[in-house]
Coordinates of C-alpha atoms in Angstrom, one line a residue:
X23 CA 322.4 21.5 89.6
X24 CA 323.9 20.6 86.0
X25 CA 320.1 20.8 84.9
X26 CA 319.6 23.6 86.5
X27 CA 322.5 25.4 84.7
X28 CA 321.9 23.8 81.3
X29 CA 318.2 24.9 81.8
X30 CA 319.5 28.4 82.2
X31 CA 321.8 28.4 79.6
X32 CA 319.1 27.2 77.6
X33 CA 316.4 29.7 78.9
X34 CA 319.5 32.9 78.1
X35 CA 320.5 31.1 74.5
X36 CA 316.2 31.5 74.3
X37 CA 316.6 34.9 75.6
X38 CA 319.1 36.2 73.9
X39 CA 317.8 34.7 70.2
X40 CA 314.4 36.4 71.5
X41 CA 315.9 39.4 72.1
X42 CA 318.2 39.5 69.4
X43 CA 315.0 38.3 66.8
X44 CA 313.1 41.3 68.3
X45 CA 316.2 43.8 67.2
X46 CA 316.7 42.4 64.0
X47 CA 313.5 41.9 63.1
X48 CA 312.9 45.6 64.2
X49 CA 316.0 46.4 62.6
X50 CA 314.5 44.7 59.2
X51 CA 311.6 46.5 59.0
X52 CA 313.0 49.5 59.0
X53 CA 315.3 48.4 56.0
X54 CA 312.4 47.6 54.3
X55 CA 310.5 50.8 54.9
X56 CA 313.8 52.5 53.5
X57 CA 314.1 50.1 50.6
X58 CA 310.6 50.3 49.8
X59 CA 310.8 54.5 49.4
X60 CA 313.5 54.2 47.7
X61 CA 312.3 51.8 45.2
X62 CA 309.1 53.8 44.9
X63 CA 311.3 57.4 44.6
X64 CA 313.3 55.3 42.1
X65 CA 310.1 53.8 39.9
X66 CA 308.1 57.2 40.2
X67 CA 311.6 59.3 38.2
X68 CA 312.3 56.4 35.9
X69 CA 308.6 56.1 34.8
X70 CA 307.9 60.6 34.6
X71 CA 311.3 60.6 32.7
X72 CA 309.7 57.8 30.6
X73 CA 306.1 60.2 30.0
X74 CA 308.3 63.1 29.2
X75 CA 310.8 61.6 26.6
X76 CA 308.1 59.6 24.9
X77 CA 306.2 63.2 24.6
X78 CA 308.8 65.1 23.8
X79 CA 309.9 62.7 21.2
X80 CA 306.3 62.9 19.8
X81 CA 306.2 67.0 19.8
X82 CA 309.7 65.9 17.9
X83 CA 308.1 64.0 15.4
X84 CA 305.2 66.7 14.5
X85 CA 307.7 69.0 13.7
X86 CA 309.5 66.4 11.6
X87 CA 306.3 65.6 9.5
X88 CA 305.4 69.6 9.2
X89 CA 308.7 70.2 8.0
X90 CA 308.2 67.7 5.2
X91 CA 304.9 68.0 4.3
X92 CA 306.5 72.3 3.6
X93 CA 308.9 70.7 1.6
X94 CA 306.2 68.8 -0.5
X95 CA 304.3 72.0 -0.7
X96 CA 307.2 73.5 -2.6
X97 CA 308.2 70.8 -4.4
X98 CA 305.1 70.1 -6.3
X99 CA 304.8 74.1 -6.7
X100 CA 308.2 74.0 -8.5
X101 CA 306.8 71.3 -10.0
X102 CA 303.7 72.8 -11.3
X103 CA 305.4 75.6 -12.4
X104 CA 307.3 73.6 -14.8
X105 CA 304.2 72.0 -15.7
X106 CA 302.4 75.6 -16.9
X107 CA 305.5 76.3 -18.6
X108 CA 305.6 73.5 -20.5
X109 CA 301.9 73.4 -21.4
X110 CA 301.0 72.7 -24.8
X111 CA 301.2 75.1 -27.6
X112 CA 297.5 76.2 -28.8
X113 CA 295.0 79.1 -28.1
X114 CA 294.3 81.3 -24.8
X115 CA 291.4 79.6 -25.0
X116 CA 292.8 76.2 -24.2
X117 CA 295.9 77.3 -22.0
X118 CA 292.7 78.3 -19.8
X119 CA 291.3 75.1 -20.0
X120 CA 294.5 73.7 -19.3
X121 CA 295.4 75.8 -16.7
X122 CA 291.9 75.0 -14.8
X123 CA 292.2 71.0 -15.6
X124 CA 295.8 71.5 -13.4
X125 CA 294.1 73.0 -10.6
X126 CA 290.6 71.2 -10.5
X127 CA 291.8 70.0 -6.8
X128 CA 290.7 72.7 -4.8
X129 CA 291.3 71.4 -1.9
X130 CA 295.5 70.8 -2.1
X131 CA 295.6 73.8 -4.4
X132 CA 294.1 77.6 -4.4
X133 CA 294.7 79.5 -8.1
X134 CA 294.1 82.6 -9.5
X135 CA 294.5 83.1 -13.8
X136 CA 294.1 87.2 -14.8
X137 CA 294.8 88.9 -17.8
X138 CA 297.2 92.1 -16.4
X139 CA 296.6 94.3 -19.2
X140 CA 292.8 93.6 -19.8
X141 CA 292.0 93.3 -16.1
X142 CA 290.0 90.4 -16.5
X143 CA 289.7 87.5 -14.0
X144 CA 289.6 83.9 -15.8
X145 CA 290.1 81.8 -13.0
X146 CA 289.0 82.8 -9.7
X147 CA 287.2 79.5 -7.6
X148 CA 287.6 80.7 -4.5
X149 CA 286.9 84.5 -4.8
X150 CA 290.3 85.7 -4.1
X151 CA 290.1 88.8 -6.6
X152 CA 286.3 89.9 -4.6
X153 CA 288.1 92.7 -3.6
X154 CA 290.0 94.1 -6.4
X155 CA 293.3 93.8 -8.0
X156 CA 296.2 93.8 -5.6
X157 CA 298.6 96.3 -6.4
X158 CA 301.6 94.2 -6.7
X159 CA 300.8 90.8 -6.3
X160 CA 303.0 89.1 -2.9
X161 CA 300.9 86.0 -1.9
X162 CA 300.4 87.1 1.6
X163 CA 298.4 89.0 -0.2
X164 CA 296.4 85.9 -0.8
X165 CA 295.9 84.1 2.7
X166 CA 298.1 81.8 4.4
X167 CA 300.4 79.5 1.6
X168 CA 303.0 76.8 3.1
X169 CA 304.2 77.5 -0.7
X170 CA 303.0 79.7 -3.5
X171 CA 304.1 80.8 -6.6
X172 CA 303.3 84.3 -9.4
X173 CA 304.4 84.0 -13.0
X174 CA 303.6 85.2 -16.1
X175 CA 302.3 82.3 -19.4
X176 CA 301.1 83.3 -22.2
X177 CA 301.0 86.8 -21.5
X178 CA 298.3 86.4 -18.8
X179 CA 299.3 86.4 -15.4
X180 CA 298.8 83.6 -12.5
X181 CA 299.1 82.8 -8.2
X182 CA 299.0 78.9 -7.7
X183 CA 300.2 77.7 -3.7
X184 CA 299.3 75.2 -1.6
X185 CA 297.4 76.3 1.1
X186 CA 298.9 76.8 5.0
X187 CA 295.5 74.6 5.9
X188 CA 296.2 72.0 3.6
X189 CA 299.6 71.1 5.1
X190 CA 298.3 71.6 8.6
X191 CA 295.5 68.9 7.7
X192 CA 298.2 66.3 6.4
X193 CA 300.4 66.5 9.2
X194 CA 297.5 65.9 11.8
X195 CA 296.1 63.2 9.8
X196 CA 299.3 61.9 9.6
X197 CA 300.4 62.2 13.6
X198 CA 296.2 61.3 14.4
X199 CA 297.4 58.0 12.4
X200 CA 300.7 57.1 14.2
X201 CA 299.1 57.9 17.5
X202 CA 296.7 55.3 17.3
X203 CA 299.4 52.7 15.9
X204 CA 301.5 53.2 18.7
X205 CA 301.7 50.8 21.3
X206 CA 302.6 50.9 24.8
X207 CA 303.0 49.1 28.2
X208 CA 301.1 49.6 31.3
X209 CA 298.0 50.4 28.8
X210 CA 299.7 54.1 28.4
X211 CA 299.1 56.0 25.6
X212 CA 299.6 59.3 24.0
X213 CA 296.7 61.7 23.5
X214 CA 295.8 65.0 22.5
X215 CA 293.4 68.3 23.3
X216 CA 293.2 71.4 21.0
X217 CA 293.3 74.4 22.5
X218 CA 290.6 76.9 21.1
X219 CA 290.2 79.1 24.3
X220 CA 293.3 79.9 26.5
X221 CA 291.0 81.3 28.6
X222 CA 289.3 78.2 29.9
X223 CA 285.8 77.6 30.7
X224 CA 282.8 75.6 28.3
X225 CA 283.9 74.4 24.9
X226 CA 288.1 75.4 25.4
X227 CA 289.4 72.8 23.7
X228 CA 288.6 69.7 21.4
X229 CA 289.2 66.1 21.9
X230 CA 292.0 66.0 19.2
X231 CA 294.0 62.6 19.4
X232 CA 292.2 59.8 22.2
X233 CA 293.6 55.9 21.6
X234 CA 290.9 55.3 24.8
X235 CA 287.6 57.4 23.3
X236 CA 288.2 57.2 19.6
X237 CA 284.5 57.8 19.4
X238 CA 284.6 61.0 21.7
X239 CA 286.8 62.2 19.4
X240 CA 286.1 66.1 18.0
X241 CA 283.9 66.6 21.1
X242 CA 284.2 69.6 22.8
X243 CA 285.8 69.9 26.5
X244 CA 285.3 72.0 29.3
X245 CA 287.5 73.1 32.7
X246 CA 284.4 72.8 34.8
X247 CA 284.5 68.4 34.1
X248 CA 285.8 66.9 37.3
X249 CA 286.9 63.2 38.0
X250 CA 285.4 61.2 40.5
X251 CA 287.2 62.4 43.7
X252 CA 286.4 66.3 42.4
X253 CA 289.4 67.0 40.6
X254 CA 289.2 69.5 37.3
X255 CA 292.0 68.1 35.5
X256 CA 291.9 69.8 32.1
X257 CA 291.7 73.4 34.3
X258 CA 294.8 72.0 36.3
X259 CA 296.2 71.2 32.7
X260 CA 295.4 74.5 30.7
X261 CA 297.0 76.5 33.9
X262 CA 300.4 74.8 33.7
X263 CA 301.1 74.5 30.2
X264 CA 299.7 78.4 30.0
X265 CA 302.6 79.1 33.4
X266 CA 305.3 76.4 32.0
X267 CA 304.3 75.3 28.4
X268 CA 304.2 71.9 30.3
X269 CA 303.7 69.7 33.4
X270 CA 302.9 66.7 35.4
X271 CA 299.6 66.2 37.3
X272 CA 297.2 63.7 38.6
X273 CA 293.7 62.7 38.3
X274 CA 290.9 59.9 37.9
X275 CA 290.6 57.9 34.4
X276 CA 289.3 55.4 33.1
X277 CA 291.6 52.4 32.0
X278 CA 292.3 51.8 28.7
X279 CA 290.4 48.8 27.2
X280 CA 287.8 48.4 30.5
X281 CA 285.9 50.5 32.3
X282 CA 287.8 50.6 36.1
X283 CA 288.7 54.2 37.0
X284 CA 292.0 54.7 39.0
X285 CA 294.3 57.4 39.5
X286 CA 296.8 58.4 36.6
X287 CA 299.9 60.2 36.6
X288 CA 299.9 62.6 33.6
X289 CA 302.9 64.4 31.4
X290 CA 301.5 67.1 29.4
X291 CA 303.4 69.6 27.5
X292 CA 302.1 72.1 24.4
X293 CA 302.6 72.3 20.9
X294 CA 302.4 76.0 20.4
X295 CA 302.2 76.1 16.7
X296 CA 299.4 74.2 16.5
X297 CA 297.8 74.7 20.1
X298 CA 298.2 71.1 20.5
X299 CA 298.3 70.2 24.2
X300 CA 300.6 67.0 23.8
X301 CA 300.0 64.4 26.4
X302 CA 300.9 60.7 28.2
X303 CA 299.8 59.2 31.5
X304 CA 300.4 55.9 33.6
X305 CA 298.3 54.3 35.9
X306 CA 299.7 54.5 40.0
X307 CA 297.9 51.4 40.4
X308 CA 301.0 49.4 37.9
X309 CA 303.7 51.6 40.0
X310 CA 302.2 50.4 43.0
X311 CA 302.0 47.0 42.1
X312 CA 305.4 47.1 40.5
X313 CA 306.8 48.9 44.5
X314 CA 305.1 45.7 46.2
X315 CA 306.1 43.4 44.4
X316 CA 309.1 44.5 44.8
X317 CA 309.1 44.4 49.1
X318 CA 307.4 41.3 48.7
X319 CA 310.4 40.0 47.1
X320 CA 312.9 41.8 49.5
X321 CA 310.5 40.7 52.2
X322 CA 310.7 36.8 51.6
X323 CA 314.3 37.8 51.0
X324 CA 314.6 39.3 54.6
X325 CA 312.3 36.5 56.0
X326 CA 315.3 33.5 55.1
X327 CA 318.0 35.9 56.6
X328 CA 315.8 36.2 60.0
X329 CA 315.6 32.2 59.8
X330 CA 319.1 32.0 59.2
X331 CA 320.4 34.4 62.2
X332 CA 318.3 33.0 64.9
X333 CA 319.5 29.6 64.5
X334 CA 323.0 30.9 64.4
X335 CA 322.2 33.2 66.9
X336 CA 323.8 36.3 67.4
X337 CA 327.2 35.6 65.9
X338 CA 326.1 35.8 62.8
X339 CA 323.9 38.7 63.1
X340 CA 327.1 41.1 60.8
X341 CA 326.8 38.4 58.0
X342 CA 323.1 38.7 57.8
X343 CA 323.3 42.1 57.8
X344 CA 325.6 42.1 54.6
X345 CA 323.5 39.9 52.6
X346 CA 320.6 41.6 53.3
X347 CA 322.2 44.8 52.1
X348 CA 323.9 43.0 48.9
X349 CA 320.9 42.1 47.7
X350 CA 318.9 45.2 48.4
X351 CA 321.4 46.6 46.3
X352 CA 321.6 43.8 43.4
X353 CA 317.9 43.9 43.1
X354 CA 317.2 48.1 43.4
X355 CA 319.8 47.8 40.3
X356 CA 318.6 45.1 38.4
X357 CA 315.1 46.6 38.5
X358 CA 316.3 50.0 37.3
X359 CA 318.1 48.3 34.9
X360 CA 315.4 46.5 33.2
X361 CA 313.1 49.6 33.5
X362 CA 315.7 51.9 31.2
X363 CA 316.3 49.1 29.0
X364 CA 312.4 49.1 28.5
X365 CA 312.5 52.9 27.7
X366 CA 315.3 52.3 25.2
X367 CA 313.6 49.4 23.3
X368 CA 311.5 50.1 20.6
X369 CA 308.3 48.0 22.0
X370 CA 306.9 47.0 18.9
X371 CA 310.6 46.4 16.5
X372 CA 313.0 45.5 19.3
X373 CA 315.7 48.0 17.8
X374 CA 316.7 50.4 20.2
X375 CA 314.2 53.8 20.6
X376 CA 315.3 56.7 18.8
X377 CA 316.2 58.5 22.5
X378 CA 318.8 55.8 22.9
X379 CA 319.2 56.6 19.5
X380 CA 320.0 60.1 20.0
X381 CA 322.3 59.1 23.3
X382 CA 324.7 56.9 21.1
X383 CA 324.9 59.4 18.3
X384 CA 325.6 62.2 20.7
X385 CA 328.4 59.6 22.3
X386 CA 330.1 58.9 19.0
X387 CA 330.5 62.4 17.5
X388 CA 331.7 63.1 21.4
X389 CA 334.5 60.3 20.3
X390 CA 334.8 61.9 16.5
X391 CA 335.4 65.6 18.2
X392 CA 338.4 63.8 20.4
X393 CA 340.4 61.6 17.0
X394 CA 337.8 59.0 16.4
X395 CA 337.2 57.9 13.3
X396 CA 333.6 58.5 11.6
X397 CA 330.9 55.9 12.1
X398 CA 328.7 55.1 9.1
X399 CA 325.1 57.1 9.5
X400 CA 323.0 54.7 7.7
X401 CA 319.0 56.8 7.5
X402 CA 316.5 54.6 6.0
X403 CA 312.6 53.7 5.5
X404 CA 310.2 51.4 4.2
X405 CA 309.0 52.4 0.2
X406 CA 305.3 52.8 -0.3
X407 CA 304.4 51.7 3.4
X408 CA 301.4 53.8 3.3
X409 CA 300.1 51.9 1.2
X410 CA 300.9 48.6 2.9
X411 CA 298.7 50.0 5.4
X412 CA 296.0 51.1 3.3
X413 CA 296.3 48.0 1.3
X414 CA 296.7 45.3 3.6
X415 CA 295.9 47.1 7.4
X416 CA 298.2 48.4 10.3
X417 CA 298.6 44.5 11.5
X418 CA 300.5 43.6 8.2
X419 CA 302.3 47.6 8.2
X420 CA 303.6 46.3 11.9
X421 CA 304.4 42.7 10.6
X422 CA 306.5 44.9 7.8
X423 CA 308.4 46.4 10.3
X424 CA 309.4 43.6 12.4
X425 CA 310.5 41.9 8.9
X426 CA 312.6 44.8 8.5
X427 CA 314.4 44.8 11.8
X428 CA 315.0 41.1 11.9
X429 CA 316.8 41.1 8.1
X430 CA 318.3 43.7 8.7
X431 CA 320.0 43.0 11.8
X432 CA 320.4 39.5 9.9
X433 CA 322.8 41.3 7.6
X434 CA 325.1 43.3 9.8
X435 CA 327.4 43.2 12.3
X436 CA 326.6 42.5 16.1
X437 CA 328.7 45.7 17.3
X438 CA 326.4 47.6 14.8
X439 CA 323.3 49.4 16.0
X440 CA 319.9 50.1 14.6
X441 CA 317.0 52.4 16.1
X442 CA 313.5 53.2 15.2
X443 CA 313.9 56.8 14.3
X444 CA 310.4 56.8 14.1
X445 CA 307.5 55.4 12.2
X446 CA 309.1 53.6 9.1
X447 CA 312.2 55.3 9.9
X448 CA 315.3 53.8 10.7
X449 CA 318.8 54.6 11.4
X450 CA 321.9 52.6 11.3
X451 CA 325.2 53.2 13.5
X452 CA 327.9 51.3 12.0
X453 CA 331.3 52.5 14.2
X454 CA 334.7 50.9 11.9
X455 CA 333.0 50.7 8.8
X456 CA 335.5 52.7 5.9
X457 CA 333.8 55.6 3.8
X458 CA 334.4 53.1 0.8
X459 CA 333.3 50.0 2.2
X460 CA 329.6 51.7 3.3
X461 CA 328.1 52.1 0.0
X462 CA 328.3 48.1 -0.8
X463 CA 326.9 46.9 2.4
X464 CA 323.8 49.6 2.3
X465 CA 323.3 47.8 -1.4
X466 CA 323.7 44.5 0.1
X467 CA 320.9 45.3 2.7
X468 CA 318.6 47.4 0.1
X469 CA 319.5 44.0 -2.3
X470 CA 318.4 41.2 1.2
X471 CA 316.0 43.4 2.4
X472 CA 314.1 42.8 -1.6
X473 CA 314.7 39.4 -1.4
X474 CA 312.7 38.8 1.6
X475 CA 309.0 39.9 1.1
X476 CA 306.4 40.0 4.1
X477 CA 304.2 36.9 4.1
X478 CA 300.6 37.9 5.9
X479 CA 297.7 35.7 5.9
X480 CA 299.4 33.7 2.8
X481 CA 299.9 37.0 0.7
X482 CA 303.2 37.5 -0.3
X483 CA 304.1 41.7 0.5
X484 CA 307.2 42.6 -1.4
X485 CA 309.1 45.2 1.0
X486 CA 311.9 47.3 -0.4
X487 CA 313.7 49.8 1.7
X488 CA 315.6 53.7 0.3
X489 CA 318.7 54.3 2.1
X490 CA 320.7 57.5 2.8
X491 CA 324.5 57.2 3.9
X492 CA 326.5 60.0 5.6
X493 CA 329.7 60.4 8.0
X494 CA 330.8 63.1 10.5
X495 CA 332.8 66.1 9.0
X496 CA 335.3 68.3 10.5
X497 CA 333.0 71.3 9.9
X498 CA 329.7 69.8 11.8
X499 CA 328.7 71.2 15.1
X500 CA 326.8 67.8 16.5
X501 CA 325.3 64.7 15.0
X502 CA 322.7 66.4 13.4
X503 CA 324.1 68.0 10.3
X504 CA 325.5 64.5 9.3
X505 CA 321.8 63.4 9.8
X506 CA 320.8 66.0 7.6
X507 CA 323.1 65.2 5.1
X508 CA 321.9 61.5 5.3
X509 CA 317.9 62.5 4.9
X510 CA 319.1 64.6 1.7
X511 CA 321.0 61.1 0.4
X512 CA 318.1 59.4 1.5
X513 CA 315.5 61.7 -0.3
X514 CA 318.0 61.2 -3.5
X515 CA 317.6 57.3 -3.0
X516 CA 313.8 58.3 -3.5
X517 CA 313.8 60.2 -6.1
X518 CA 316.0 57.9 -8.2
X519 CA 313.4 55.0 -8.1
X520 CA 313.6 54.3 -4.5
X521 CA 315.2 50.8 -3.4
X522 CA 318.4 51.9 -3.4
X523 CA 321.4 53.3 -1.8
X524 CA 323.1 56.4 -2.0
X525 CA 325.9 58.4 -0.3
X526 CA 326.3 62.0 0.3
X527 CA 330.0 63.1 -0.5

C-alpha cells in the first residue's frame, strides 16, 4: 500500500509538472510571440527614424553647401570689382585687354564690356548683347546670376556675375563627393534621382547620386522598371513625394557590394530646389536577422526558466514568471539602447552625429532661457582638406579626421562634447567654461592640433584646424543665431590665415 501511494504521489507530482510544463510552456510562447512583435515594432521605428534623420540631415547639408557656395559667388564679385577698379593705369586699349585676361574663365564667370555712349560691344563671349541694348541694364536681364555686378571703368560700361549654373554645378559636385564618402551600417547608403518629368513615364528622371551603380550613373530612369516580384518602385516614389514631398516604401534591390536581391525598406523625401529626390534604404533581411536573434536569445532565456520551474515544480512557477519578464525587459531596453546610441555616433569619427548634436544644443539654450549660464560654442574644420583629398585620397582625408577627433578630445575636458557637424565640420560644447577663459583653450587646441600631423603610408600630413567661438545671448531666439555668430568667427579665423582662433563679441 505505501508503494502504491508513493507511486501515486509520484505518478500526480509527474502529472502535475506535466501539466503545469504544458501551461507554462504555452504560457511562454505566447510571451515570446508578444516579445518578438514588440521587438520587431520597436527595430522597424528606431531604424525608419534612422532613414529619415540621416536624409533629412543630408537635404540639411545641401542647403548648407548652396548657401556658401552664394556667398563665394558674391565674394569673389566684390572681389573682382575691386580688382577692375584698381586696374592699371594705361590705354582703353589695354583696360580691354585687361578686362578680358580677368574673365578668360568662362565657365565660373559670364561678362559683358560696352562703350555706353558709342554703343559698341567690346566684350561679348557669350552673346548676351544678340539682342540689342537693354534699356537699363538689371542682370536679370542677363540670365540667371547667384551674384552679379554693373559699374562703370574708364568711361565704358561692364556686367560681370557668376552664373546661377555655376554654383548649382559646385554644390552637386560637392554633395555627389560626400555621398560617396559616407559610410554606413547594414550596407545602407544614401542616393539620389533627378527629377526631369513630374509627370512620370520613359526618361523621368536621372541617376544622380548611386554609391551601389557608380557606373549607371547619368542614366536615364523610367516608372515602367519593376523589381523582381513586379513592383514599379520609382512610380511608387515620384507619386508620394509629388502627394507628400516624401515617403517610405518598399521594393526589390540589389545589395550593396554583391549581387543577392532582397527586399529594402526605402526613405525618400525631395529637394525641391533642385528636383533632387533625396533618398536611403535598409535591407529587411538585417531587421530580420537582428528580430531573431533577438527571440533566439529570449528563447534560450525562456528555455533555462522552463528547466528551472519543473524541477521546482509549481511553487516556483510566480518567480519564473518574474525573471522571465525582468529580462524581457532588460534586454528590449538594452537593444534600443544600443540601436540610438548607433544613430547618435558619428560611424566613421566616433564624435557624437550632428542630430545628437542638434538635441544637446537645443537642451542647453533650454537651460540658458531658465538662468543657466552660456556654454562655449566652439565651430570648427579642417584647413585645406580638399586638398588632402585630392592630394593624398579620401583614405588619408578619413585618417585626417579621426586624427582630429582623437587630439582633440585629448585636449579637453571629459564633460565636454564634440559632434561631426558635417563633413570636416565640427562643433564643440563646452558647458562651465568662462567667456574669458574660451579664447586660450580654442588656441591651445588650434596650437595641439598643429603639432600633431597625420602620418599615412609614412608621409607626414600636417593638419591645422580654423576655429570660430560664440556664446548664447539674451537677444537669441534658439541655438542657431549663436551658431551663426560662431561660422562668422569661424570664416574670420579663415580669412586671417586660417589656423587660428577667434571669438565673436
Amino acid at each position: 500500500m505505501r508503494n502504491k501511494y508513493r507511486l501515486l504521489s509520484l505518478l500526480m507530482i509527474l502529472l502535475t509538472c506535466a501539466i503545469a510544463g504544458i501551461f507554462f510552456g504555452s504560457f511562454d510562447r505566447r510571451i515570446e510571440t508578444v516579445y518578438g512583435d514588440n521587438t520587431r515594432d520597436a527595430i522597424f521605428e528606431v531604424k525608419k527614424t534612422f532613414l529619415q534623420h540621416t536624409v533629412q540631415n543630408q537635404i540639411a547639408r545641401i542647403d548648407a553647401s548652396e548657401k556658401r557656395h552664394t556667398n563665394l559667388a558674391l565674394r569673389r564679385v566684390g572681389e573682382m570689382n575691386g580688382i577692375l577698379n584698381a586696374a592699371p593705369s594705361g590705354s582703353r586699349d589695354e583696360f580691354i585687354a585687361f578686362f578680358r585676361e580677368c574673365f578668360r574663365d568662362g565657365t565660373a564667370w559670364t561678362a559683358v564690356l560696352w562703350d555706353p555712349v558709342a554703343g559698341n560691344v567690346l566684350h561679348d563671349p557669350k552673346g548676351l548683347f544678340r539682342k540689342g541694348f537693354p534699356g537699363t541694364p538689371d542682370g536679370g536681364e542677363f540670365g540667371d546670376f547667384s551674384a552679379w555686378k554693373i559699374g562703370d571703368f574708364r568711361g565704358l560700361r561692364a556686367f560681370f556675375g557668376v552664373p546661377g549654373t555655376a554654383v548649382e554645378e559646385a554644390v552637386k559636385g560637392e554633395i555627389a563627393s560626400e555621398i560617396h564618402l559616407s559610410r554606413f551600417p547594414f550596407d545602407s547608403y544614401i542616393w539620389v534621382n533627378e527629377v526631369v518629368n513630374y509627370e512620370g513615364g520613359k526618361n523621368y528622371a536621372i541617376r544622380r547620386i548611386h554609391p551601389n551603380l557608380r557606373d549607371t550613373e547619368g542614366i536615364f530612369l523610367s516608372t515602367e522598371t519593376r523589381d523582381v516580384k513586379g513592383n514599379r518602385p520609382y512610380l511608387t516614389e515620384l507619386e508620394g513625394v509629388k502627394k507628400d514631398g516624401k515617403l517610405f516604401f518598399t521594393y526589390h534591390f540589389k545589395r550593396k557590394n554583391s549581387d543577392e536581391i532582397s527586399e529594402k525598406l526605402t526613405y525618400a523625401e525631395l529637394y525641391g530646389k533642385y528636383d533632387w529626390i533625396v533618398a536611403m534604404g535598409i535591407h529587411l533581411d538585417d531587421i530580420f536577422t537582428a528580430i531573431l536573434k533577438a527571440n533566439e536569445e529570449s528563447g534560450t532565456a525562456s528555455g533555462r526558466l522552463i528547466v528551472l520551474f519543473l524541477l521546482l515544480m509549481v511553487a516556483l512557477l510566480g518567480v519564473s514568471e518574474l525573471v522571465l519578464l525582468f529580462l524581457e525587459g532588460k534586454f528590449h531596453g538594452e537593444s534600443r539602447k544600443g540601436l540610438e546610441d548607433e544613430l547618435n555616433r558619428d560611424p566613421l569619427s566616433g564624435a557624437f552625429s550632428r542630430r545628437a548634436g542638434e538635441t544637446e544644443m537645443a537642451r542647453a539654450f533650454h537651460s540658458f532661457t531658465k538662468g543657466a549660464l552660456p556654454p562655449a560654442i566652439a565651430l570648427f574644420d579642417i584647413d585645406h582638406f580638399k586638398e588632402v583629398n585630392d592630394s593624398f585620397g579620401h583614405d588619408a582625408g578619413d585618417e585626417v579626421i579621426k586624427l582630429i577627433v582623437r587630439t582633440v578630445l585629448g585636449s579637453v575636458r571629459t564633460m565636454d562634447s564634440l559632434f561631426r557637424w558635417g563633413g570636416d565640420e565640427f562643433l564643440l560644447l563646452a558647458e562651465g567654461l568662462k567667456a574669458e577663459h574660451a579664447l586660450p583653450v580654442a588656441e591651445n587646441i588650434v596650437k595641439t592640433v598643429a603639432e600633431h600631423p597625420a602620418s599615412v603610408d609614412g608621409q607626414s600630413i600636417p593638419v591645422t584646424i580654423s576655429v570660430g567661438i560664440a556664446f548664447f545671448r539674451p537677444g537669441d531666439r534658439g541655438y542657431e543665431d549663436a551658431m551663426k555668430r560662431a561660422d562668422k568667427a569661424l570664416y574670420r579665423s579663415k580669412s586671417e590665415g586660417r589656423n587660428r582662433a577667434t571669438m565673436e563679441p
